[in-house]
Coordinates of N, CA, C and O in Angstrom, one line a residue:
M1 N 21.5 17.9 -23.1 CA 21.0 16.9 -22.6 C 20.1 16.3 -23.5 O 19.9 16.8 -24.6
A2 N 20.4 14.9 -24.3 CA 20.0 14.2 -25.3 C 18.5 14.3 -25.2 O 18.0 14.0 -24.3
A3 N 17.9 14.1 -26.3 CA 16.4 14.1 -26.2 C 16.2 12.8 -25.8 O 16.9 11.5 -26.2
G4 N 15.5 12.6 -25.0 CA 14.5 11.4 -24.3 C 15.6 10.6 -22.9 O 15.2 9.9 -22.6
T5 N 16.0 11.7 -22.6 CA 16.9 11.2 -21.3 C 16.3 12.4 -20.3 O 15.8 13.0 -20.3
L6 N 16.3 11.6 -18.9 CA 15.9 12.3 -17.6 C 17.0 12.4 -16.7 O 17.7 11.2 -16.3
A7 N 17.6 13.3 -16.6 CA 18.5 13.8 -15.4 C 19.6 13.0 -15.9 O 20.3 12.8 -14.7
G8 N 19.9 13.2 -17.2 CA 21.3 12.6 -17.6 C 21.3 11.0 -17.6 O 22.2 10.6 -17.9
R9 N 19.9 10.4 -17.4 CA 20.2 9.0 -17.1 C 19.7 8.4 -18.7 O 18.8 9.1 -19.1
R10 N 20.3 7.5 -19.2 CA 19.7 6.8 -20.5 C 18.8 6.1 -20.2 O 18.3 5.6 -19.1
P11 N 17.3 6.5 -21.2 CA 16.1 5.5 -21.0 C 16.4 4.1 -21.3 O 17.1 3.7 -22.2
L12 N 15.2 3.5 -21.1 CA 15.5 2.0 -21.4 C 15.3 1.9 -22.9 O 14.8 2.9 -23.2
A13 N 15.2 0.8 -23.3 CA 15.4 0.7 -24.9 C 13.8 0.6 -25.4 O 12.9 0.5 -23.9
A14 N 13.3 1.3 -26.1 CA 12.0 1.4 -26.8 C 11.3 0.0 -26.9 O 12.2 -1.1 -27.1
G15 N 10.1 -0.1 -26.1 CA 9.5 -1.5 -25.9 C 9.7 -2.4 -25.0 O 9.3 -3.5 -24.5
V16 N 10.7 -2.1 -23.9 CA 11.0 -2.6 -22.7 C 9.7 -2.3 -21.7 O 9.2 -1.5 -21.5
D17 N 9.4 -3.8 -21.3 CA 8.4 -3.8 -20.4 C 8.9 -3.5 -18.9 O 9.4 -4.0 -18.3
R18 N 8.5 -2.2 -18.6 CA 9.4 -1.9 -17.1 C 9.0 -2.9 -16.0 O 9.4 -2.6 -15.3
R19 N 7.3 -2.8 -15.9 CA 6.7 -3.7 -15.2 C 7.5 -5.2 -15.0 O 7.9 -6.0 -13.9
R20 N 7.4 -5.8 -16.3 CA 8.0 -6.8 -16.3 C 9.7 -7.0 -16.1 O 10.0 -7.5 -15.3
L21 N 10.1 -5.8 -16.3 CA 11.6 -5.8 -15.9 C 12.0 -5.5 -14.3 O 13.0 -6.4 -13.7
W22 N 11.1 -4.7 -13.6 CA 11.4 -4.7 -12.3 C 11.2 -5.8 -11.4 O 11.2 -5.9 -10.3
F23 N 9.5 -6.2 -11.7 CA 9.5 -7.3 -11.4 C 10.0 -8.5 -11.2 O 10.1 -9.3 -10.3
G24 N 10.7 -8.7 -12.2 CA 11.4 -10.1 -12.8 C 12.8 -9.6 -11.8 O 13.5 -10.6 -11.6
A25 N 13.4 -8.6 -11.8 CA 14.8 -8.1 -10.9 C 14.0 -8.5 -10.0 O 15.3 -9.4 -8.9
D26 N 13.2 -8.1 -9.0 CA 12.8 -8.7 -7.7 C 12.9 -10.1 -7.8 O 13.7 -10.2 -6.3
A27 N 12.3 -10.5 -8.5 CA 12.0 -12.3 -8.1 C 13.4 -12.7 -8.2 O 14.0 -13.5 -7.7
A28 N 14.5 -12.5 -9.2 CA 15.8 -12.9 -9.5 C 16.3 -12.4 -8.2 O 16.8 -13.7 -7.4
V29 N 16.6 -11.5 -7.5 CA 17.7 -11.1 -6.0 C 16.3 -11.7 -5.1 O 17.6 -12.0 -4.0
T30 N 15.3 -11.7 -5.3 CA 14.8 -12.2 -3.9 C 14.9 -13.9 -3.6 O 15.3 -14.4 -2.3
C31 N 15.1 -14.6 -4.6 CA 15.0 -16.0 -5.0 C 16.6 -16.1 -4.6 O 16.8 -17.4 -4.2
A32 N 17.7 -15.6 -5.3 CA 18.9 -15.7 -4.9 C 18.9 -15.5 -3.4 O 20.1 -16.7 -2.8
N33 N 18.6 -14.5 -3.1 CA 19.0 -14.3 -1.5 C 18.1 -15.9 -0.6 O 18.7 -15.9 0.3
G34 N 16.8 -16.1 -1.2 CA 16.4 -17.0 -0.6 C 17.0 -18.3 -0.5 O 17.2 -19.0 0.9
V35 N 17.7 -18.7 -1.4 CA 18.7 -19.9 -1.9 C 20.0 -19.4 -1.2 O 20.4 -20.5 0.1
G36 N 20.5 -18.2 -1.1 CA 21.5 -18.3 0.0 C 21.4 -18.3 1.5 O 22.4 -19.0 2.0
Y37 N 20.3 -17.8 2.1 CA 20.0 -18.2 3.2 C 19.7 -19.5 3.8 O 20.2 -20.1 4.7
L38 N 19.0 -20.3 2.5 CA 19.0 -21.6 2.8 C 20.2 -22.8 3.2 O 20.7 -23.3 3.7
A39 N 20.9 -22.2 2.3 CA 22.1 -23.2 2.0 C 23.2 -22.6 2.7 O 24.3 -23.6 3.1
L40 N 23.0 -21.3 3.2 CA 24.4 -20.9 3.9 C 24.2 -20.5 5.4 O 25.1 -20.0 6.3
A41 N 23.2 -20.8 5.9 CA 22.3 -20.6 7.1 C 23.5 -20.9 8.0 O 23.6 -20.3 9.3
G42 N 24.2 -22.0 8.1 CA 25.0 -22.7 9.3 C 26.2 -22.0 9.0 O 27.0 -21.4 10.2
L43 N 26.8 -21.1 8.2 CA 27.8 -19.9 7.9 C 27.5 -18.7 8.5 O 28.0 -18.1 8.7
L44 N 26.0 -18.2 8.2 CA 25.7 -17.2 8.3 C 25.2 -16.6 9.7 O 25.1 -15.8 9.8
D45 N 25.0 -17.4 10.2 CA 24.4 -17.4 11.5 C 25.3 -16.6 12.8 O 24.9 -15.3 13.3
G46 N 26.6 -16.9 12.3 CA 27.7 -16.5 13.1 C 28.0 -15.0 12.7 O 28.3 -14.2 13.4
V47 N 28.0 -14.9 11.3 CA 28.5 -13.6 10.9 C 27.3 -12.5 11.2 O 28.0 -11.6 11.2
L48 N 26.1 -12.8 10.9 CA 25.0 -12.0 11.1 C 24.4 -11.7 12.3 O 23.7 -10.6 12.8
G49 N 24.5 -13.1 13.1 CA 24.3 -12.6 14.5 C 22.7 -13.0 14.5 O 22.0 -13.2 15.8
A50 N 22.1 -13.7 13.4 CA 21.0 -14.4 13.7 C 20.9 -16.0 13.7 O 22.0 -16.3 13.0
G51 N 19.9 -16.6 14.1 CA 20.0 -18.1 14.4 C 20.0 -18.9 13.0 O 19.1 -18.4 12.1
A52 N 20.6 -19.8 12.7 CA 20.4 -20.8 11.2 C 18.7 -21.0 11.0 O 18.7 -21.0 10.1
G53 N 18.5 -21.3 12.1 CA 16.8 -21.7 12.2 C 15.8 -20.5 11.3 O 15.4 -20.5 10.8
L54 N 16.1 -19.3 12.3 CA 15.5 -17.7 11.6 C 16.0 -17.8 10.5 O 15.3 -17.4 9.2
L55 N 17.3 -17.7 10.1 CA 17.8 -17.7 8.5 C 17.2 -18.4 7.5 O 16.7 -18.1 6.7
R56 N 17.1 -19.7 7.8 CA 16.6 -21.0 7.3 C 14.7 -20.3 6.5 O 14.4 -20.5 5.7
S57 N 14.0 -20.2 8.1 CA 12.6 -19.8 7.7 C 12.7 -18.4 6.9 O 11.9 -18.5 5.8
I58 N 13.8 -17.6 7.0 CA 13.8 -16.3 6.1 C 13.8 -16.5 4.7 O 13.2 -16.3 3.9
G59 N 14.9 -17.9 4.5 CA 15.0 -18.2 2.9 C 13.8 -18.6 2.6 O 13.8 -18.9 1.1
A60 N 13.6 -19.8 3.0 CA 12.3 -20.1 2.6 C 11.1 -19.2 2.3 O 10.4 -19.6 1.0
G61 N 10.8 -18.1 3.1 CA 9.9 -17.4 2.8 C 10.4 -16.3 1.3 O 9.6 -16.3 0.8
L62 N 11.4 -16.1 1.6 CA 12.1 -15.1 0.3 C 12.0 -15.6 -0.7 O 11.7 -15.5 -2.2
L63 N 12.3 -17.5 -0.8 CA 12.0 -18.2 -1.9 C 10.7 -18.2 -2.6 O 10.6 -18.3 -4.0
A64 N 9.9 -18.5 -1.7 CA 8.4 -18.4 -1.7 C 8.0 -16.9 -2.5 O 7.4 -17.1 -3.6
F65 N 8.3 -16.2 -2.0 CA 8.0 -15.1 -2.8 C 8.5 -14.5 -4.0 O 7.8 -14.0 -4.6
G66 N 10.0 -14.9 -3.9 CA 10.5 -14.6 -5.1 C 9.9 -15.4 -6.6 O 9.6 -15.1 -7.5
V67 N 9.2 -16.6 -6.3 CA 8.7 -16.9 -7.2 C 7.5 -16.5 -7.4 O 7.0 -16.6 -8.7
L68 N 6.6 -16.2 -6.7 CA 5.1 -15.6 -6.9 C 5.5 -14.0 -7.5 O 4.7 -14.0 -8.6
V69 N 6.6 -13.4 -7.2 CA 6.8 -12.3 -8.1 C 7.3 -12.7 -9.6 O 6.7 -12.0 -10.3
G70 N 7.7 -13.7 -9.5 CA 8.6 -14.2 -11.1 C 7.3 -14.4 -11.7 O 7.5 -14.2 -12.8
L71 N 6.5 -15.1 -11.2 CA 5.5 -15.5 -12.3 C 4.5 -14.2 -12.3 O 3.8 -14.3 -13.6
Y72 N 4.6 -13.4 -11.5 CA 3.7 -12.0 -12.0 C 4.6 -11.6 -13.0 O 3.7 -10.9 -13.9
A73 N 5.9 -11.4 -12.9 CA 6.8 -10.4 -13.7 C 6.6 -11.7 -15.3 O 6.6 -11.2 -16.3
L74 N 6.5 -13.0 -15.2 CA 6.5 -13.7 -16.6 C 5.1 -13.4 -17.2 O 5.2 -13.3 -18.5
R75 N 3.9 -12.6 -16.4 CA 2.6 -12.7 -17.2 C 2.9 -11.6 -18.3 O 3.3 -10.2 -17.9
R76 N 2.5 -11.6 -19.4 CA 2.7 -10.5 -20.4 C 1.3 -9.6 -20.0 O 2.1 -8.0 -20.1
T77 N 0.4 -9.7 -19.9 CA -0.6 -8.8 -19.3 C -1.1 -9.2 -17.7 O -1.0 -10.6 -17.4
A78 N -1.0 -8.4 -16.6 CA -1.1 -8.8 -15.0 C -2.1 -7.5 -14.5 O -1.8 -6.5 -15.1
G79 N -2.8 -8.0 -14.1 CA -3.5 -7.0 -13.2 C -2.4 -6.3 -12.1 O -1.6 -6.6 -11.6
A80 N -3.3 -4.8 -12.5 CA -2.2 -3.8 -11.5 C -2.7 -4.1 -10.2 O -1.4 -3.6 -9.0
A81 N -3.6 -4.4 -9.7 CA -4.0 -4.5 -8.1 C -2.7 -5.6 -7.4 O -2.5 -5.6 -6.9
A82 N -2.5 -6.7 -8.3 CA -1.7 -7.3 -8.0 C -0.3 -7.2 -7.7 O 0.2 -7.4 -6.8
G83 N -0.1 -6.5 -8.6 CA 1.1 -5.7 -8.7 C 1.4 -4.5 -7.2 O 2.3 -4.7 -6.5
W84 N 0.3 -3.7 -6.9 CA 0.3 -2.8 -6.1 C 0.3 -3.9 -4.7 O 1.0 -3.7 -3.4
A85 N -0.1 -4.8 -5.0 CA 0.2 -5.9 -3.7 C 1.5 -6.4 -3.4 O 1.6 -6.6 -2.0
L86 N 1.9 -6.5 -4.4 CA 3.4 -7.0 -4.3 C 4.6 -5.9 -3.8 O 5.1 -5.8 -2.5
V87 N 4.0 -5.0 -4.3 CA 5.0 -3.5 -3.8 C 4.8 -3.3 -2.5 O 5.4 -3.2 -1.5
A88 N 3.3 -3.6 -2.1 CA 2.9 -3.1 -0.4 C 3.7 -4.0 0.5 O 4.4 -3.8 1.3
L89 N 3.6 -5.3 -0.2 CA 4.6 -6.7 0.7 C 6.3 -6.2 1.0 O 6.7 -6.3 2.0
N90 N 6.8 -5.5 -0.2 CA 7.6 -5.2 -0.6 C 8.2 -4.1 0.7 O 9.1 -4.0 1.7
V91 N 7.2 -3.1 0.4 CA 7.5 -1.7 1.7 C 7.3 -2.6 3.2 O 7.9 -2.1 4.2
V92 N 6.5 -3.4 3.3 CA 6.1 -4.0 4.7 C 7.3 -4.6 4.9 O 8.0 -4.5 6.2
W93 N 8.2 -5.4 4.1 CA 9.3 -5.9 4.3 C 10.6 -5.0 4.7 O 11.3 -4.9 5.5
V94 N 10.8 -3.7 4.1 CA 11.6 -2.3 4.2 C 11.4 -2.3 5.8 O 12.2 -2.0 6.6
A95 N 9.7 -2.0 6.3 CA 9.5 -1.2 7.6 C 10.4 -2.6 8.5 O 11.0 -2.5 9.4
A96 N 10.1 -3.8 8.1 CA 10.6 -5.1 9.2 C 12.3 -5.1 9.1 O 12.5 -5.3 10.3
S97 N 12.3 -5.0 7.9 CA 14.0 -5.2 8.2 C 14.6 -4.1 9.0 O 15.7 -4.2 9.8
L98 N 14.4 -2.7 8.5 CA 14.9 -1.5 9.2 C 14.5 -1.8 11.1 O 15.1 -1.9 11.8
G99 N 13.2 -2.3 11.4 CA 13.2 -2.5 12.6 C 13.7 -3.7 13.4 O 13.9 -3.6 14.5
F100 N 14.0 -4.8 12.5 CA 14.9 -5.9 13.0 C 16.3 -5.4 13.1 O 16.8 -5.7 14.4
A101 N 16.7 -4.3 12.4 CA 18.2 -3.9 12.7 C 18.3 -3.3 13.6 O 19.3 -3.2 14.3
L102 N 17.4 -2.4 14.1 CA 17.2 -1.3 14.9 C 16.7 -2.2 16.4 O 17.4 -2.3 17.5
G103 N 16.3 -3.3 16.1 CA 15.5 -3.8 17.6 C 15.9 -5.1 18.0 O 16.3 -5.7 19.2
A104 N 16.9 -6.1 17.1 CA 17.3 -7.3 17.5 C 18.3 -7.1 18.3 O 19.6 -6.5 17.8
A105 N 18.4 -7.8 19.5 CA 19.9 -7.7 20.2 C 20.8 -8.4 20.2 O 22.3 -8.2 19.9
D106 N 20.3 -9.7 19.1 CA 21.6 -10.9 18.9 C 22.7 -10.3 17.8 O 23.4 -10.7 17.4
L107 N 21.9 -9.2 16.8 CA 22.5 -8.9 15.6 C 24.0 -8.6 16.1 O 24.2 -7.8 16.6
T108 N 24.9 -9.0 15.0 CA 26.3 -8.2 14.6 C 26.1 -6.8 13.8 O 25.0 -6.6 13.4
A109 N 27.0 -6.0 14.3 CA 27.5 -5.1 13.3 C 26.8 -5.5 11.9 O 26.3 -4.8 11.3
A110 N 27.5 -6.5 11.5 CA 27.3 -7.0 10.1 C 25.9 -7.3 9.8 O 25.3 -7.2 8.7
G111 N 25.4 -7.8 10.6 CA 24.1 -8.3 10.6 C 23.1 -7.1 10.6 O 22.0 -7.0 9.6
R112 N 23.4 -6.1 11.2 CA 22.5 -4.6 11.5 C 22.6 -3.9 10.0 O 21.9 -3.5 9.1
G113 N 24.0 -4.0 9.4 CA 24.1 -3.8 8.1 C 23.6 -4.4 7.0 O 22.9 -3.5 5.9
W114 N 23.7 -5.7 6.9 CA 22.9 -6.5 6.1 C 21.1 -6.1 5.9 O 21.0 -5.9 4.9
A115 N 20.8 -6.0 7.2 CA 19.7 -5.6 7.2 C 19.1 -4.5 6.4 O 18.0 -4.1 5.9
V116 N 19.8 -3.3 6.5 CA 19.2 -2.4 6.3 C 20.0 -2.2 4.9 O 19.2 -1.3 3.9
L117 N 21.1 -2.5 4.2 CA 21.4 -2.8 3.2 C 20.3 -3.5 2.4 O 19.9 -3.1 1.2
Q118 N 19.8 -4.7 2.7 CA 18.4 -5.7 1.9 C 17.5 -4.4 1.9 O 16.6 -4.3 0.6
A119 N 17.0 -3.8 2.9 CA 15.7 -3.1 3.2 C 16.0 -1.6 2.0 O 15.2 -1.3 1.3
M120 N 17.0 -1.3 1.9 CA 17.4 -0.1 0.9 C 17.4 -0.8 -0.5 O 16.3 0.0 -1.2
V121 N 17.8 -1.9 -0.6 CA 17.5 -2.4 -2.3 C 16.4 -2.8 -2.3 O 15.6 -2.5 -3.4
V122 N 15.7 -3.4 -1.6 CA 13.9 -3.6 -1.7 C 13.3 -2.3 -1.7 O 12.2 -2.5 -2.9
G123 N 13.5 -1.4 -1.0 CA 12.5 -0.2 -1.0 C 12.8 0.7 -2.4 O 12.1 1.1 -3.4
G124 N 14.2 0.6 -3.0 CA 14.4 0.9 -4.7 C 13.4 0.3 -5.5 O 13.1 0.9 -6.3
L125 N 13.8 -1.3 -5.4 CA 12.6 -1.9 -6.4 C 11.1 -1.6 -6.1 O 10.7 -1.3 -7.2
A126 N 11.0 -1.5 -4.9 CA 9.4 -1.1 -4.7 C 9.5 0.4 -5.5 O 8.2 0.8 -5.8
V127 N 9.9 1.3 -5.5 CA 9.9 2.5 -6.3 C 10.0 2.3 -7.5 O 9.3 2.9 -8.6
L128 N 10.9 1.8 -8.2 CA 10.7 1.5 -9.2 C 9.2 0.4 -10.0 O 8.6 1.0 -11.1
Q129 N 9.3 -0.5 -9.3 CA 7.7 -1.2 -9.5 C 6.7 -0.2 -9.4 O 5.8 -0.3 -10.6
A130 N 6.5 0.6 -8.3 CA 5.8 1.5 -8.2 C 5.4 2.5 -9.7 O 4.2 2.6 -10.2
G131 N 6.6 3.0 -10.1 CA 6.9 3.8 -11.3 C 6.2 2.9 -12.4 O 5.6 3.5 -13.2
S132 N 6.6 1.7 -12.5 CA 6.2 1.0 -13.8 C 4.4 0.6 -13.9 O 4.1 0.6 -14.9
L133 N 4.1 0.8 -12.3 CA 2.4 0.6 -12.5 C 1.7 1.7 -12.8 O 1.1 1.6 -13.3
R134 N 2.4 3.0 -12.4 CA 1.9 4.1 -12.5 C 1.6 4.7 -14.1 O 1.0 5.4 -14.4
N135 N 2.5 4.1 -14.5 CA 3.0 4.6 -16.1 C 2.6 3.8 -17.1 O 2.8 3.7 -18.3
R136 N 1.3 2.7 -16.6 CA 1.2 1.6 -17.5 C -0.1 2.4 -18.5 O -0.5 3.1 -18.3
G137 N 0.0 1.9 -19.4 CA -0.9 2.2 -20.7 C -1.5 2.9 -21.2 O -2.3 3.7 -22.0

């Protein structure tokens, strides 16, 4: 294994701010998801089994959260407490998504799968974000 690699993975380039990278990725994905829910709620309600009103509400919330995460990611220096609060909110989203996938009666199979997929992506980002906060400076 080459020097500087871990478990066969290439390291990020020197000087990359992992905190900004992972929170920025979260912001981009969350905003895109929010815009998608807002713009396509009428089409997605039948596919996912969730009502268009609920999808629009989720979309608006995701867009607001994505902007908040983006503002945190853009700061060259940012407090760890704020970062940990965002990680905690992501963990809450994971738990809520899994609970929704299991408990919502009207969801289609695609809707349940989408909720679980979202939970996995958000959970993965939360792990990467937590690692970036733990390894700071």
